[in-house]
């Protein structure tokens, strides 16, 4: 039995942070970062059956072209992903009354729709990016027994090629779900490796008033290569989603609308349009 201090439930029986009960979610779930982006997706739904928000976690479940879908905002960062994935898994794989894991486990399909800046000059603004791998530089996944789902060869190559300082922890390399990749990919998608970091400024190489540990890290990541794969972008959630999903038995895929190109110094003239087009693309793929 899982103690009430470990799996915290609200007085109405919902999970603590998300304020959700098992019947409130679909098996196909779209993650967004910003709570305001939830309705940018659900505005396309034929109907909405459930809506709730607690803190930055906003959830809506409804029907799109006959397909039941949930859209959930995670907020920013791998620490929030730790909350979201564990509580979603509890909804489907733990009996909240007996506090015991279920014998027959459910696998959720989770697709993140985000925005990001490319670090490669040939991935232009307003394009779509599918993360084939994530490399986590934030250490959150190292709190778990994660080696069974990591790609040590990619991690070793990253450490060597970027001269990574292991005082910052060992990177985690995790693959996307092949099931969802086949379902979503097309020739409209660029593909690559996404680096997930624990912050927006120093961890992504931005310098305001504080010097950073390795001012050349972004340049070294630009040139990283592993079996034809290169690092395409930096953000703050993908590897955490991939790692926890793989450990818990869920399928996960991260998609980004590229709204900036840091290599060329360009920014989308209409980032909202780019995001809306990725939303429409993803919804139609899920509904097929």
PDB file of C-alpha atoms in Angstrom:
ATOM      1  CA  UNK A   1       0.000   0.000   0.000  1.00  0.00           C
ATOM      2  CA  UNK A   2       1.331   3.436  -0.978  1.00  0.00           C
ATOM      3  CA  UNK A   3       1.289   5.810   1.998  1.00  0.00           C
ATOM      4  CA  UNK A   4      -0.827   8.970   1.885  1.00  0.00           C
ATOM      5  CA  UNK A   5       2.342  11.061   2.310  1.00  0.00           C
ATOM      6  CA  UNK A   6       3.732   9.595  -0.944  1.00  0.00           C
ATOM      7  CA  UNK A   7       0.602   9.606  -3.112  1.00  0.00           C
ATOM      8  CA  UNK A   8      -1.263  12.688  -1.952  1.00  0.00           C
ATOM      9  CA  UNK A   9      -4.950  12.954  -2.808  1.00  0.00           C
ATOM     10  CA  UNK A  10      -7.266  15.912  -2.425  1.00  0.00           C
ATOM     11  CA  UNK A  11     -10.425  15.597  -0.265  1.00  0.00           C
ATOM     12  CA  UNK A  12     -12.467  14.826  -3.402  1.00  0.00           C
ATOM     13  CA  UNK A  13     -10.154  11.919  -4.291  1.00  0.00           C
ATOM     14  CA  UNK A  14      -8.315  13.679  -7.116  1.00  0.00           C
ATOM     15  CA  UNK A  15      -4.519  13.630  -7.423  1.00  0.00           C
ATOM     16  CA  UNK A  16      -2.882  16.461  -5.545  1.00  0.00           C
ATOM     17  CA  UNK A  17      -1.405  18.853  -8.117  1.00  0.00           C
ATOM     18  CA  UNK A  18      -3.432  18.120 -11.237  1.00  0.00           C
ATOM     19  CA  UNK A  19      -6.787  17.918  -9.425  1.00  0.00           C
ATOM     20  CA  UNK A  20      -7.808  15.073 -11.746  1.00  0.00           C
ATOM     21  CA  UNK A  21      -9.651  11.788 -11.310  1.00  0.00           C
ATOM     22  CA  UNK A  22      -9.172   8.768 -13.605  1.00  0.00           C
ATOM     23  CA  UNK A  23     -12.349   9.417 -15.580  1.00  0.00           C
ATOM     24  CA  UNK A  24     -11.219  12.955 -16.430  1.00  0.00           C
ATOM     25  CA  UNK A  25      -8.468  11.976 -18.886  1.00  0.00           C
ATOM     26  CA  UNK A  26      -8.253  10.287 -22.281  1.00  0.00           C
ATOM     27  CA  UNK A  27      -5.549   7.798 -23.254  1.00  0.00           C
ATOM     28  CA  UNK A  28      -4.224  10.245 -25.857  1.00  0.00           C
ATOM     29  CA  UNK A  29      -2.870  13.342 -24.140  1.00  0.00           C
ATOM     30  CA  UNK A  30      -1.338  16.512 -25.571  1.00  0.00           C
ATOM     31  CA  UNK A  31       1.077  18.448 -23.371  1.00  0.00           C
ATOM     32  CA  UNK A  32       1.612  22.175 -23.717  1.00  0.00           C
ATOM     33  CA  UNK A  33       3.657  24.424 -21.466  1.00  0.00           C
ATOM     34  CA  UNK A  34       1.449  27.493 -21.247  1.00  0.00           C
ATOM     35  CA  UNK A  35      -2.059  27.173 -19.694  1.00  0.00           C
ATOM     36  CA  UNK A  36      -3.274  29.723 -22.254  1.00  0.00           C
ATOM     37  CA  UNK A  37      -2.302  27.349 -25.055  1.00  0.00           C
ATOM     38  CA  UNK A  38      -4.737  24.649 -23.878  1.00  0.00           C
ATOM     39  CA  UNK A  39      -7.710  26.441 -25.403  1.00  0.00           C
ATOM     40  CA  UNK A  40      -5.737  27.202 -28.552  1.00  0.00           C
ATOM     41  CA  UNK A  41      -5.983  23.446 -29.104  1.00  0.00           C
ATOM     42  CA  UNK A  42      -9.403  22.648 -27.671  1.00  0.00           C
ATOM     43  CA  UNK A  43     -11.026  25.444 -29.714  1.00  0.00           C
ATOM     44  CA  UNK A  44     -10.849  22.933 -32.579  1.00  0.00           C
ATOM     45  CA  UNK A  45     -12.677  20.215 -30.596  1.00  0.00           C
ATOM     46  CA  UNK A  46     -16.232  19.220 -31.477  1.00  0.00           C
ATOM     47  CA  UNK A  47     -17.104  19.171 -27.778  1.00  0.00           C
ATOM     48  CA  UNK A  48     -15.455  19.578 -24.360  1.00  0.00           C
ATOM     49  CA  UNK A  49     -16.619  17.319 -21.546  1.00  0.00           C
ATOM     50  CA  UNK A  50     -14.296  18.380 -18.731  1.00  0.00           C
ATOM     51  CA  UNK A  51     -12.226  21.416 -17.770  1.00  0.00           C
ATOM     52  CA  UNK A  52     -10.246  22.285 -14.647  1.00  0.00           C
ATOM     53  CA  UNK A  53      -7.230  24.336 -13.615  1.00  0.00           C
ATOM     54  CA  UNK A  54      -5.052  24.231 -10.509  1.00  0.00           C
ATOM     55  CA  UNK A  55      -1.951  26.405 -10.456  1.00  0.00           C
ATOM     56  CA  UNK A  56      -0.248  26.155 -13.854  1.00  0.00           C
ATOM     57  CA  UNK A  57      -1.873  22.785 -14.565  1.00  0.00           C
ATOM     58  CA  UNK A  58      -4.905  23.308 -16.803  1.00  0.00           C
ATOM     59  CA  UNK A  59      -6.703  20.288 -18.264  1.00  0.00           C
ATOM     60  CA  UNK A  60      -9.451  19.966 -20.846  1.00  0.00           C
ATOM     61  CA  UNK A  61     -10.827  16.703 -22.243  1.00  0.00           C
ATOM     62  CA  UNK A  62     -13.103  16.466 -25.254  1.00  0.00           C
ATOM     63  CA  UNK A  63     -13.775  15.037 -28.693  1.00  0.00           C
ATOM     64  CA  UNK A  64     -11.997  15.922 -31.948  1.00  0.00           C
ATOM     65  CA  UNK A  65     -13.310  14.193 -35.098  1.00  0.00           C
ATOM     66  CA  UNK A  66     -14.567  11.301 -32.995  1.00  0.00           C
ATOM     67  CA  UNK A  67     -11.318  10.958 -31.038  1.00  0.00           C
ATOM     68  CA  UNK A  68     -11.307  11.542 -27.264  1.00  0.00           C
ATOM     69  CA  UNK A  69      -8.306  13.691 -26.341  1.00  0.00           C
ATOM     70  CA  UNK A  70      -6.961  15.449 -23.273  1.00  0.00           C
ATOM     71  CA  UNK A  71      -4.913  18.651 -23.403  1.00  0.00           C
ATOM     72  CA  UNK A  72      -2.873  19.468 -20.309  1.00  0.00           C
ATOM     73  CA  UNK A  73      -0.523  22.349 -19.515  1.00  0.00           C
ATOM     74  CA  UNK A  74       2.606  21.312 -17.647  1.00  0.00           C
ATOM     75  CA  UNK A  75       4.181  24.670 -16.938  1.00  0.00           C
ATOM     76  CA  UNK A  76       7.915  25.048 -17.503  1.00  0.00           C
ATOM     77  CA  UNK A  77      10.752  22.694 -16.647  1.00  0.00           C
ATOM     78  CA  UNK A  78      11.636  19.081 -15.860  1.00  0.00           C
ATOM     79  CA  UNK A  79      10.546  19.445 -12.232  1.00  0.00           C
ATOM     80  CA  UNK A  80       6.973  20.066 -13.377  1.00  0.00           C
ATOM     81  CA  UNK A  81       7.178  17.087 -15.736  1.00  0.00           C
ATOM     82  CA  UNK A  82       8.081  14.927 -12.734  1.00  0.00           C
ATOM     83  CA  UNK A  83       4.786  15.971 -11.113  1.00  0.00           C
ATOM     84  CA  UNK A  84       2.663  15.629 -14.236  1.00  0.00           C
ATOM     85  CA  UNK A  85       3.907  12.222 -15.421  1.00  0.00           C
ATOM     86  CA  UNK A  86       3.803  10.600 -12.006  1.00  0.00           C
ATOM     87  CA  UNK A  87       0.280  11.868 -11.286  1.00  0.00           C
ATOM     88  CA  UNK A  88      -1.040  10.902 -14.727  1.00  0.00           C
ATOM     89  CA  UNK A  89       0.434   7.435 -14.284  1.00  0.00           C
ATOM     90  CA  UNK A  90      -1.183   7.176 -10.856  1.00  0.00           C
ATOM     91  CA  UNK A  91      -4.562   7.946 -12.434  1.00  0.00           C
ATOM     92  CA  UNK A  92      -4.384   4.951 -14.766  1.00  0.00           C
ATOM     93  CA  UNK A  93      -2.056   2.491 -13.030  1.00  0.00           C
ATOM     94  CA  UNK A  94      -2.765   2.842  -9.296  1.00  0.00           C
ATOM     95  CA  UNK A  95      -6.087   2.045  -7.642  1.00  0.00           C
ATOM     96  CA  UNK A  96      -6.658   5.302  -5.762  1.00  0.00           C
ATOM     97  CA  UNK A  97      -9.010   3.601  -3.298  1.00  0.00           C
ATOM     98  CA  UNK A  98      -6.738   0.732  -2.245  1.00  0.00           C
ATOM     99  CA  UNK A  99      -3.507   2.670  -3.011  1.00  0.00           C
ATOM    100  CA  UNK A 100      -2.119  -0.412  -4.728  1.00  0.00           C
ATOM    101  CA  UNK A 101      -0.590  -0.583  -8.228  1.00  0.00           C
ATOM    102  CA  UNK A 102      -2.910  -2.318 -10.679  1.00  0.00           C
ATOM    103  CA  UNK A 103      -2.057  -5.743 -12.098  1.00  0.00           C
ATOM    104  CA  UNK A 104      -2.968  -4.726 -15.653  1.00  0.00           C
ATOM    105  CA  UNK A 105      -1.169  -1.537 -16.597  1.00  0.00           C
ATOM    106  CA  UNK A 106      -2.344   1.111 -19.064  1.00  0.00           C
ATOM    107  CA  UNK A 107      -0.038   2.803 -21.558  1.00  0.00           C
ATOM    108  CA  UNK A 108      -0.847   6.438 -22.342  1.00  0.00           C
ATOM    109  CA  UNK A 109       0.076   8.231 -25.569  1.00  0.00           C
ATOM    110  CA  UNK A 110       1.635  11.598 -24.767  1.00  0.00           C
ATOM    111  CA  UNK A 111       2.562  14.213 -27.367  1.00  0.00           C
ATOM    112  CA  UNK A 112       4.152  17.498 -26.414  1.00  0.00           C
ATOM    113  CA  UNK A 113       3.453  20.487 -28.655  1.00  0.00           C
ATOM    114  CA  UNK A 114       5.928  23.235 -27.877  1.00  0.00           C
ATOM    115  CA  UNK A 115       7.940  26.089 -29.277  1.00  0.00           C
ATOM    116  CA  UNK A 116      11.682  26.207 -29.510  1.00  0.00           C
ATOM    117  CA  UNK A 117      14.640  27.884 -31.130  1.00  0.00           C
ATOM    118  CA  UNK A 118      16.799  25.934 -33.561  1.00  0.00           C
ATOM    119  CA  UNK A 119      20.570  25.969 -33.156  1.00  0.00           C
ATOM    120  CA  UNK A 120      21.109  24.740 -36.740  1.00  0.00           C
ATOM    121  CA  UNK A 121      21.109  27.314 -39.543  1.00  0.00           C
ATOM    122  CA  UNK A 122      19.298  25.009 -41.981  1.00  0.00           C
ATOM    123  CA  UNK A 123      16.238  24.476 -39.734  1.00  0.00           C
ATOM    124  CA  UNK A 124      14.334  27.683 -40.451  1.00  0.00           C
ATOM    125  CA  UNK A 125      11.781  29.532 -38.377  1.00  0.00           C
ATOM    126  CA  UNK A 126       8.169  28.385 -38.855  1.00  0.00           C
ATOM    127  CA  UNK A 127       9.256  24.785 -39.498  1.00  0.00           C
ATOM    128  CA  UNK A 128       8.273  21.692 -37.471  1.00  0.00           C
ATOM    129  CA  UNK A 129      10.723  19.595 -35.467  1.00  0.00           C
ATOM    130  CA  UNK A 130      10.349  16.049 -34.139  1.00  0.00           C
ATOM    131  CA  UNK A 131      12.730  15.037 -31.342  1.00  0.00           C
ATOM    132  CA  UNK A 132      14.043  11.554 -32.111  1.00  0.00           C
ATOM    133  CA  UNK A 133      16.137  11.664 -28.937  1.00  0.00           C
ATOM    134  CA  UNK A 134      16.363  13.867 -25.909  1.00  0.00           C
ATOM    135  CA  UNK A 135      19.557  14.493 -23.989  1.00  0.00           C
ATOM    136  CA  UNK A 136      18.770  15.641 -20.464  1.00  0.00           C
ATOM    137  CA  UNK A 137      21.328  17.971 -18.912  1.00  0.00           C
ATOM    138  CA  UNK A 138      19.200  18.772 -15.857  1.00  0.00           C
ATOM    139  CA  UNK A 139      19.758  15.683 -13.620  1.00  0.00           C
ATOM    140  CA  UNK A 140      16.085  15.157 -12.692  1.00  0.00           C
ATOM    141  CA  UNK A 141      15.944  11.672 -14.233  1.00  0.00           C
ATOM    142  CA  UNK A 142      19.030  10.578 -12.271  1.00  0.00           C
ATOM    143  CA  UNK A 143      16.803  10.444  -9.170  1.00  0.00           C
ATOM    144  CA  UNK A 144      15.339   7.277 -10.734  1.00  0.00           C
ATOM    145  CA  UNK A 145      16.913   3.980 -11.835  1.00  0.00           C
ATOM    146  CA  UNK A 146      17.061   5.216 -15.407  1.00  0.00           C
ATOM    147  CA  UNK A 147      19.904   3.273 -17.032  1.00  0.00           C
ATOM    148  CA  UNK A 148      17.581   0.625 -18.477  1.00  0.00           C
ATOM    149  CA  UNK A 149      16.034   3.220 -20.825  1.00  0.00           C
ATOM    150  CA  UNK A 150      19.058   5.399 -21.597  1.00  0.00           C
ATOM    151  CA  UNK A 151      21.453   5.299 -24.565  1.00  0.00           C
ATOM    152  CA  UNK A 152      24.889   5.229 -22.954  1.00  0.00           C
ATOM    153  CA  UNK A 153      26.663   5.465 -26.311  1.00  0.00           C
ATOM    154  CA  UNK A 154      24.996   8.796 -27.067  1.00  0.00           C
ATOM    155  CA  UNK A 155      25.749  10.038 -23.562  1.00  0.00           C
ATOM    156  CA  UNK A 156      29.419   9.093 -23.884  1.00  0.00           C
ATOM    157  CA  UNK A 157      29.668  10.788 -27.285  1.00  0.00           C
ATOM    158  CA  UNK A 158      28.082  13.941 -25.893  1.00  0.00           C
ATOM    159  CA  UNK A 159      30.439  14.025 -22.916  1.00  0.00           C
ATOM    160  CA  UNK A 160      33.468  13.597 -25.177  1.00  0.00           C
ATOM    161  CA  UNK A 161      32.473  15.933 -27.999  1.00  0.00           C
ATOM    162  CA  UNK A 162      31.297  18.793 -25.769  1.00  0.00           C
ATOM    163  CA  UNK A 163      33.940  18.310 -23.053  1.00  0.00           C
ATOM    164  CA  UNK A 164      31.041  18.119 -20.629  1.00  0.00           C
ATOM    165  CA  UNK A 165      31.904  18.883 -17.001  1.00  0.00           C
ATOM    166  CA  UNK A 166      30.665  15.895 -14.977  1.00  0.00           C
ATOM    167  CA  UNK A 167      30.356  18.086 -11.891  1.00  0.00           C
ATOM    168  CA  UNK A 168      27.074  19.093 -13.548  1.00  0.00           C
ATOM    169  CA  UNK A 169      25.977  15.434 -13.620  1.00  0.00           C
ATOM    170  CA  UNK A 170      25.884  12.739 -16.289  1.00  0.00           C
ATOM    171  CA  UNK A 171      23.567  13.525 -19.233  1.00  0.00           C
ATOM    172  CA  UNK A 172      20.644  11.163 -19.935  1.00  0.00           C
ATOM    173  CA  UNK A 173      19.905  10.211 -23.557  1.00  0.00           C
ATOM    174  CA  UNK A 174      16.404   8.821 -24.185  1.00  0.00           C
ATOM    175  CA  UNK A 175      14.653   7.898 -27.447  1.00  0.00           C
ATOM    176  CA  UNK A 176      11.140   8.915 -28.441  1.00  0.00           C
ATOM    177  CA  UNK A 177       8.364   6.361 -28.809  1.00  0.00           C
ATOM    178  CA  UNK A 178       8.704   4.591 -32.163  1.00  0.00           C
ATOM    179  CA  UNK A 179       4.936   3.930 -32.107  1.00  0.00           C
ATOM    180  CA  UNK A 180       4.094   7.633 -31.943  1.00  0.00           C
ATOM    181  CA  UNK A 181       6.916   8.603 -34.276  1.00  0.00           C
ATOM    182  CA  UNK A 182       5.464   6.400 -37.034  1.00  0.00           C
ATOM    183  CA  UNK A 183       2.010   7.817 -36.337  1.00  0.00           C
ATOM    184  CA  UNK A 184       3.040  11.484 -36.527  1.00  0.00           C
ATOM    185  CA  UNK A 185       6.094  11.830 -38.783  1.00  0.00           C
ATOM    186  CA  UNK A 186       6.025  13.045 -42.370  1.00  0.00           C
ATOM    187  CA  UNK A 187       8.279  14.903 -44.779  1.00  0.00           C
ATOM    188  CA  UNK A 188       7.039  18.120 -43.130  1.00  0.00           C
ATOM    189  CA  UNK A 189       9.069  17.291 -40.032  1.00  0.00           C
ATOM    190  CA  UNK A 190      12.725  18.020 -39.367  1.00  0.00           C
ATOM    191  CA  UNK A 191      14.229  15.470 -36.953  1.00  0.00           C
ATOM    192  CA  UNK A 192      17.061  15.599 -34.496  1.00  0.00           C
ATOM    193  CA  UNK A 193      18.229  15.509 -30.900  1.00  0.00           C
ATOM    194  CA  UNK A 194      16.757  17.913 -28.375  1.00  0.00           C
ATOM    195  CA  UNK A 195      18.773  18.944 -25.324  1.00  0.00           C
ATOM    196  CA  UNK A 196      16.680  19.471 -22.220  1.00  0.00           C
ATOM    197  CA  UNK A 197      18.113  21.882 -19.674  1.00  0.00           C
ATOM    198  CA  UNK A 198      17.070  23.030 -16.223  1.00  0.00           C
ATOM    199  CA  UNK A 199      16.860  26.750 -16.935  1.00  0.00           C
ATOM    200  CA  UNK A 200      16.357  29.406 -19.600  1.00  0.00           C
ATOM    201  CA  UNK A 201      19.361  31.683 -19.141  1.00  0.00           C
ATOM    202  CA  UNK A 202      22.715  30.211 -18.093  1.00  0.00           C
ATOM    203  CA  UNK A 203      21.775  26.587 -18.851  1.00  0.00           C
ATOM    204  CA  UNK A 204      20.950  27.631 -22.436  1.00  0.00           C
ATOM    205  CA  UNK A 205      24.101  29.713 -22.806  1.00  0.00           C
ATOM    206  CA  UNK A 206      22.495  33.114 -22.258  1.00  0.00           C
ATOM    207  CA  UNK A 207      24.628  35.624 -20.390  1.00  0.00           C
ATOM    208  CA  UNK A 208      23.113  38.667 -18.693  1.00  0.00           C
ATOM    209  CA  UNK A 209      25.100  39.570 -15.558  1.00  0.00           C
ATOM    210  CA  UNK A 210      26.323  36.126 -14.496  1.00  0.00           C
ATOM    211  CA  UNK A 211      29.232  34.316 -16.178  1.00  0.00           C
ATOM    212  CA  UNK A 212      28.520  30.700 -17.124  1.00  0.00           C
ATOM    213  CA  UNK A 213      30.584  27.562 -16.577  1.00  0.00           C
ATOM    214  CA  UNK A 214      31.239  26.860 -20.280  1.00  0.00           C
ATOM    215  CA  UNK A 215      30.712  29.785 -22.622  1.00  0.00           C
ATOM    216  CA  UNK A 216      31.555  27.577 -25.625  1.00  0.00           C
ATOM    217  CA  UNK A 217      29.039  24.824 -24.860  1.00  0.00           C
ATOM    218  CA  UNK A 218      26.421  25.943 -27.386  1.00  0.00           C
ATOM    219  CA  UNK A 219      29.001  26.032 -30.154  1.00  0.00           C
ATOM    220  CA  UNK A 220      30.182  22.540 -29.236  1.00  0.00           C
ATOM    221  CA  UNK A 221      26.599  21.276 -29.240  1.00  0.00           C
ATOM    222  CA  UNK A 222      26.100  22.828 -32.691  1.00  0.00           C
ATOM    223  CA  UNK A 223      28.772  20.479 -34.024  1.00  0.00           C
ATOM    224  CA  UNK A 224      27.749  17.324 -32.120  1.00  0.00           C
ATOM    225  CA  UNK A 225      27.208  14.262 -34.324  1.00  0.00           C
ATOM    226  CA  UNK A 226      26.171  10.721 -33.484  1.00  0.00           C
ATOM    227  CA  UNK A 227      25.354   8.224 -36.240  1.00  0.00           C
ATOM    228  CA  UNK A 228      24.024  10.998 -38.446  1.00  0.00           C
ATOM    229  CA  UNK A 229      22.009  12.611 -35.650  1.00  0.00           C
ATOM    230  CA  UNK A 230      22.747  16.166 -34.525  1.00  0.00           C
ATOM    231  CA  UNK A 231      21.480  18.432 -31.779  1.00  0.00           C
ATOM    232  CA  UNK A 232      18.794  20.667 -33.219  1.00  0.00           C
ATOM    233  CA  UNK A 233      17.372  22.645 -30.300  1.00  0.00           C
ATOM    234  CA  UNK A 234      17.382  23.376 -26.583  1.00  0.00           C
ATOM    235  CA  UNK A 235      14.319  23.415 -24.334  1.00  0.00           C
ATOM    236  CA  UNK A 236      13.222  22.414 -20.846  1.00  0.00           C
ATOM    237  CA  UNK A 237      10.864  19.395 -20.933  1.00  0.00           C
ATOM    238  CA  UNK A 238      11.435  16.799 -23.680  1.00  0.00           C
ATOM    239  CA  UNK A 239      13.942  14.410 -22.096  1.00  0.00           C
ATOM    240  CA  UNK A 240      12.058  14.412 -18.802  1.00  0.00           C
ATOM    241  CA  UNK A 241       8.900  13.404 -20.687  1.00  0.00           C
ATOM    242  CA  UNK A 242      10.749  10.702 -22.640  1.00  0.00           C
ATOM    243  CA  UNK A 243      12.523   9.277 -19.605  1.00  0.00           C
ATOM    244  CA  UNK A 244       9.584   9.061 -17.219  1.00  0.00           C
ATOM    245  CA  UNK A 245       7.293   7.794 -19.976  1.00  0.00           C
ATOM    246  CA  UNK A 246       9.747   5.036 -20.886  1.00  0.00           C
ATOM    247  CA  UNK A 247      10.194   4.023 -17.245  1.00  0.00           C
ATOM    248  CA  UNK A 248       6.446   3.990 -16.585  1.00  0.00           C
ATOM    249  CA  UNK A 249       5.499   2.246 -19.839  1.00  0.00           C
ATOM    250  CA  UNK A 250       3.920   5.138 -21.738  1.00  0.00           C
ATOM    251  CA  UNK A 251       4.542   6.349 -25.300  1.00  0.00           C
ATOM    252  CA  UNK A 252       5.906   9.879 -25.683  1.00  0.00           C
ATOM    253  CA  UNK A 253       6.795  12.199 -28.544  1.00  0.00           C
ATOM    254  CA  UNK A 254       7.896  15.834 -28.518  1.00  0.00           C
ATOM    255  CA  UNK A 255       7.117  18.226 -31.373  1.00  0.00           C
ATOM    256  CA  UNK A 256       8.183  21.848 -31.690  1.00  0.00           C
ATOM    257  CA  UNK A 257       7.241  24.774 -33.837  1.00  0.00           C
ATOM    258  CA  UNK A 258      10.564  26.484 -34.503  1.00  0.00           C
ATOM    259  CA  UNK A 259       9.955  30.170 -33.824  1.00  0.00           C
ATOM    260  CA  UNK A 260      13.592  31.310 -33.586  1.00  0.00           C
ATOM    261  CA  UNK A 261      16.896  30.374 -35.157  1.00  0.00           C
ATOM    262  CA  UNK A 262      19.779  31.171 -32.859  1.00  0.00           C
ATOM    263  CA  UNK A 263      22.354  30.330 -35.528  1.00  0.00           C
ATOM    264  CA  UNK A 264      21.034  32.965 -37.921  1.00  0.00           C
ATOM    265  CA  UNK A 265      19.615  35.359 -35.313  1.00  0.00           C
ATOM    266  CA  UNK A 266      16.119  35.254 -36.840  1.00  0.00           C
ATOM    267  CA  UNK A 267      12.692  35.149 -35.192  1.00  0.00           C
ATOM    268  CA  UNK A 268       9.347  34.193 -36.714  1.00  0.00           C
ATOM    269  CA  UNK A 269       7.302  37.090 -38.042  1.00  0.00           C
ATOM    270  CA  UNK A 270       4.149  35.252 -36.943  1.00  0.00           C
ATOM    271  CA  UNK A 271       4.918  32.674 -34.225  1.00  0.00           C
ATOM    272  CA  UNK A 272       1.216  32.201 -33.439  1.00  0.00           C
ATOM    273  CA  UNK A 273       0.589  31.011 -37.009  1.00  0.00           C
ATOM    274  CA  UNK A 274       3.458  28.516 -36.771  1.00  0.00           C
ATOM    275  CA  UNK A 275       2.081  27.064 -33.540  1.00  0.00           C
ATOM    276  CA  UNK A 276      -1.487  26.910 -34.898  1.00  0.00           C
ATOM    277  CA  UNK A 277      -0.281  25.008 -37.956  1.00  0.00           C
ATOM    278  CA  UNK A 278       1.555  22.469 -35.791  1.00  0.00           C
ATOM    279  CA  UNK A 279      -1.560  22.064 -33.636  1.00  0.00           C
ATOM    280  CA  UNK A 280      -3.742  21.411 -36.687  1.00  0.00           C
ATOM    281  CA  UNK A 281      -1.192  18.961 -38.116  1.00  0.00           C
ATOM    282  CA  UNK A 282      -0.966  17.012 -34.839  1.00  0.00           C
ATOM    283  CA  UNK A 283      -4.716  16.871 -34.219  1.00  0.00           C
ATOM    284  CA  UNK A 284      -5.375  15.498 -37.678  1.00  0.00           C
ATOM    285  CA  UNK A 285      -2.665  12.850 -37.275  1.00  0.00           C
ATOM    286  CA  UNK A 286      -4.143  11.768 -33.927  1.00  0.00           C
ATOM    287  CA  UNK A 287      -7.660  11.609 -35.350  1.00  0.00           C
ATOM    288  CA  UNK A 288      -6.687   9.354 -38.265  1.00  0.00           C
TER     289      UNK A 288
END
